[in-house]
Amino acid sequence: MEYRLLGRSGLKVSVLSLGTMTFGGQGKFAKTGQTDVEAAKRQIGLCLDAGVNLFDTADVYSGGESEVILGKALGSKRHDVLVASKARFPMGEGPNDRGSSRHHILRACEASLKRLNTDYLDLYQLHEWDGLTPLEETLRALDDLVSSGKVRYVGVSNFSAWHVMKTLGVADANHFIRPVSQQIHYTLQAREAEYELLPAAQDQGLGVLVWSPLAGGLLSGKYRRNQAAPEGTRHLADWGEPPVRDESALYDVVDVLVDIAEARGVSAAQIALAWLIARPQVTSVIVGARNDTQLQDNLLAAGLTLNNEEIERLNKVSQLPLLYPYWHQAQTAPDRLSAADLSLIAPYLKK
């Protein structure tokens, strides 16, 4: 297992980490999995044996049950690993039971610590943007949590690039704790993060944690062109995260994934994960699994290195169109582009 620094911090995290949305399986989260404490212990054991040191959860997962199960499953191993959680989404019916206000963030953190049966969180993340709460209020609350020792590092998730940059600017201007990472959705099927989120991360020294790296199973190889979806899985028309806007383009990507996987004698899921791990801005890829077999397969991706030809095939079949102002920059400013600019634009420049 490889370990990478989380942004500009001194904290090292494994290139694969375990997401625990499947823990609990209550309410709308039941469709992702129904992992109980005993199953969670087995999955955590598999991860520890593979060298995984980061476990990611959120208060909203199964109404807090994911945190409860993770805490019980880790037990005495808690201080040997890194635990990340998140807050922002509704945890009650009241008007202040959601958002990133000081009121909600401080209460949410205390509740997460209690459910996880721990004194601190290694990484505490804003789960989504809150456009109503002043960032000064949110960041001061996070700063106080770090000062009190209840949180070690803070991050953001599902922010746009201007949200990220505003957050960093407000933190720097007020000498508040600065987020060290962003957790984003980024896959071969959905590469929109390359437009601004990944260049911003590279420019600002942010770590990048990737959620749902197999696009909710779309890139696992189970879904093929002109074939019925496996029983018990979602239909593409009902897919929400991520949305499938071009089914033909999705299957073009899957065809290449499966072709490379068959030549390698591995799963398509491992190829998709290995592609992400190889992306220069990515710090850790968060995997989750309904069962031990899926998890064992995913963990093998940590030891899989794609060659240049394989990476180029995957890049080409999944490449997005260059939007404005980037096509204009590619045409008129190629001599004055930074490394962060080139992380997006370089593949489009004429040789």
Tab-separated table of N, CA, C and O in Angstrom, residues 87-128:
chain	number	residue	atom	x	y	z
A	87	ALA	N	-20.349	16.639	8.227
A	87	ALA	CA	-21.601	17.212	8.711
A	87	ALA	C	-22.072	18.280	7.746
A	87	ALA	O	-21.266	18.940	7.095
A	88	ARG	N	-23.384	18.450	7.662
A	88	ARG	CA	-24.040	19.515	6.911
A	88	ARG	C	-25.499	19.170	6.626
A	88	ARG	O	-26.389	20.002	6.710
A	89	PHE	N	-25.779	17.894	6.331
A	89	PHE	CA	-27.109	17.487	5.931
A	89	PHE	C	-28.040	17.335	7.142
A	89	PHE	O	-27.576	17.267	8.288
A	90	PRO	N	-29.354	17.289	6.917
A	90	PRO	CA	-30.305	17.256	8.024
A	90	PRO	C	-30.110	16.054	8.947
A	90	PRO	O	-29.974	14.927	8.497
A	91	MET	N	-30.126	16.336	10.254
A	91	MET	CA	-30.076	15.276	11.264
A	91	MET	C	-31.256	15.384	12.213
A	91	MET	O	-31.243	14.828	13.310
A	92	GLY	N	-32.273	16.112	11.787
A	92	GLY	CA	-33.483	16.277	12.575
A	92	GLY	C	-34.485	17.093	11.789
A	92	GLY	O	-34.227	17.495	10.650
A	93	GLU	N	-35.619	17.371	12.403
A	93	GLU	CA	-36.687	18.094	11.725
A	93	GLU	C	-36.639	19.595	11.982
A	93	GLU	O	-37.360	20.361	11.357
A	94	GLY	N	-35.826	20.032	12.910
A	94	GLY	CA	-35.778	21.443	13.266
A	94	GLY	C	-35.075	22.291	12.223
A	94	GLY	O	-34.259	21.780	11.436
A	95	PRO	N	-35.341	23.602	12.183
A	95	PRO	CA	-34.731	24.484	11.185
A	95	PRO	C	-33.218	24.623	11.343
A	95	PRO	O	-32.533	25.002	10.392
A	96	ASN	N	-32.689	24.312	12.518
A	96	ASN	CA	-31.250	24.426	12.760
A	96	ASN	C	-30.554	23.069	12.841
A	96	ASN	O	-29.397	22.989	13.253
A	97	ASP	N	-31.264	22.027	12.424
A	97	ASP	CA	-30.678	20.681	12.437
A	97	ASP	C	-29.981	20.354	11.127
A	97	ASP	O	-29.881	19.186	10.737
A	98	ARG	N	-29.489	21.347	10.463
A	98	ARG	CA	-28.821	21.173	9.168
A	98	ARG	C	-27.951	22.401	8.909
A	98	ARG	O	-28.042	23.413	9.597
A	99	GLY	N	-27.122	22.314	7.874
A	99	GLY	CA	-26.324	23.454	7.462
A	99	GLY	C	-24.959	23.504	8.130
A	99	GLY	O	-24.535	22.568	8.814
A	100	SER	N	-24.277	24.631	7.946
A	100	SER	CA	-22.917	24.799	8.476
A	100	SER	C	-22.825	25.969	9.448
A	100	SER	O	-21.793	26.619	9.565
A	101	SER	N	-23.933	26.237	10.136
A	101	SER	CA	-23.893	27.263	11.177
A	101	SER	C	-23.044	26.774	12.341
A	101	SER	O	-22.819	25.570	12.507
A	102	ARG	N	-22.579	27.717	13.161
A	102	ARG	CA	-21.833	27.332	14.352
A	102	ARG	C	-22.683	26.403	15.222
A	102	ARG	O	-22.188	25.392	15.744
A	103	HIS	N	-23.946	26.750	15.355
A	103	HIS	CA	-24.874	25.953	16.156
A	103	HIS	C	-24.884	24.495	15.695
A	103	HIS	O	-24.728	23.573	16.509
A	104	HIS	N	-25.057	24.289	14.403
A	104	HIS	CA	-25.190	22.920	13.911
A	104	HIS	C	-23.854	22.192	13.889
A	104	HIS	O	-23.778	21.002	14.260
A	105	ILE	N	-22.785	22.848	13.450
A	105	ILE	CA	-21.479	22.185	13.340
A	105	ILE	C	-20.993	21.687	14.691
A	105	ILE	O	-20.525	20.542	14.828
A	106	LEU	N	-21.096	22.517	15.734
A	106	LEU	CA	-20.607	22.103	17.045
A	106	LEU	C	-21.447	20.961	17.611
A	106	LEU	O	-20.911	19.997	18.168
A	107	ARG	N	-22.763	21.042	17.449
A	107	ARG	CA	-23.626	19.965	17.924
A	107	ARG	C	-23.381	18.685	17.127
A	107	ARG	O	-23.358	17.580	17.695
A	108	ALA	N	-23.213	18.820	15.821
A	108	ALA	CA	-22.998	17.650	14.972
A	108	ALA	C	-21.699	16.940	15.325
A	108	ALA	O	-21.638	15.702	15.348
A	109	CYS	N	-20.659	17.715	15.585
A	109	CYS	CA	-19.366	17.110	15.936
A	109	CYS	C	-19.467	16.341	17.249
A	109	CYS	O	-18.991	15.201	17.344
A	110	GLU	N	-20.090	16.949	18.251
A	110	GLU	CA	-20.240	16.271	19.539
A	110	GLU	C	-21.029	14.968	19.369
A	110	GLU	O	-20.683	13.938	19.958
A	111	ALA	N	-22.081	15.009	18.546
A	111	ALA	CA	-22.887	13.810	18.323
A	111	ALA	C	-22.093	12.730	17.601
A	111	ALA	O	-22.207	11.539	17.924
A	112	SER	N	-21.284	13.125	16.622
A	112	SER	CA	-20.467	12.148	15.895
A	112	SER	C	-19.437	11.503	16.812
A	112	SER	O	-19.214	10.283	16.752
A	113	LEU	N	-18.809	12.294	17.658
A	113	LEU	CA	-17.827	11.745	18.592
A	113	LEU	C	-18.470	10.711	19.512
A	113	LEU	O	-17.888	9.650	19.777
A	114	LYS	N	-19.675	11.009	19.965
A	114	LYS	CA	-20.375	10.081	20.850
A	114	LYS	C	-20.724	8.798	20.120
A	114	LYS	O	-20.525	7.695	20.652
A	115	ARG	N	-21.245	8.911	18.896
A	115	ARG	CA	-21.617	7.705	18.146
A	115	ARG	C	-20.404	6.857	17.812
A	115	ARG	O	-20.464	5.631	17.829
A	116	LEU	N	-19.293	7.519	17.479
A	116	LEU	CA	-18.070	6.801	17.111
A	116	LEU	C	-17.300	6.307	18.332
A	116	LEU	O	-16.317	5.565	18.193
A	117	ASN	N	-17.711	6.741	19.521
A	117	ASN	CA	-17.039	6.371	20.768
A	117	ASN	C	-15.553	6.738	20.726
A	117	ASN	O	-14.667	5.926	21.007
A	118	THR	N	-15.299	7.984	20.348
A	118	THR	CA	-13.924	8.469	20.253
A	118	THR	C	-13.850	9.894	20.793
A	118	THR	O	-14.868	10.582	20.911
A	119	ASP	N	-12.642	10.322	21.140
A	119	ASP	CA	-12.444	11.669	21.666
A	119	ASP	C	-12.138	12.688	20.587
A	119	ASP	O	-12.176	13.889	20.843
A	120	TYR	N	-11.804	12.218	19.387
A	120	TYR	CA	-11.407	13.150	18.328
A	120	TYR	C	-11.660	12.546	16.962
A	120	TYR	O	-11.771	11.330	16.803
A	121	LEU	N	-11.755	13.410	15.980
A	121	LEU	CA	-11.837	13.020	14.575
A	121	LEU	C	-10.549	13.455	13.894
A	121	LEU	O	-10.078	14.578	14.091
A	122	ASP	N	-9.986	12.561	13.103
A	122	ASP	CA	-8.757	12.911	12.393
A	122	ASP	C	-9.033	13.903	11.270
A	122	ASP	O	-8.206	14.769	10.988
A	123	LEU	N	-10.181	13.772	10.619
A	123	LEU	CA	-10.562	14.688	9.546
A	123	LEU	C	-12.059	14.942	9.645
A	123	LEU	O	-12.855	13.998	9.656
A	124	TYR	N	-12.437	16.222	9.728
A	124	TYR	CA	-13.846	16.602	9.805
A	124	TYR	C	-14.162	17.458	8.593
A	124	TYR	O	-13.522	18.480	8.361
A	125	GLN	N	-15.168	17.037	7.814
A	125	GLN	CA	-15.415	17.643	6.517
A	125	GLN	C	-16.809	18.266	6.432
A	125	GLN	O	-17.779	17.686	6.923
A	126	LEU	N	-16.888	19.437	5.794
A	126	LEU	CA	-18.176	20.023	5.465
A	126	LEU	C	-18.729	19.222	4.292
A	126	LEU	O	-18.130	19.200	3.222
A	127	HIS	N	-19.853	18.558	4.493
A	127	HIS	CA	-20.346	17.570	3.533
A	127	HIS	C	-20.892	18.200	2.255
A	127	HIS	O	-20.996	17.545	1.218
A	128	GLU	N	-21.262	19.465	2.322
A	128	GLU	CA	-21.839	20.148	1.172
A	128	GLU	C	-21.782	21.643	1.445
A	128	GLU	O	-21.644	22.085	2.580
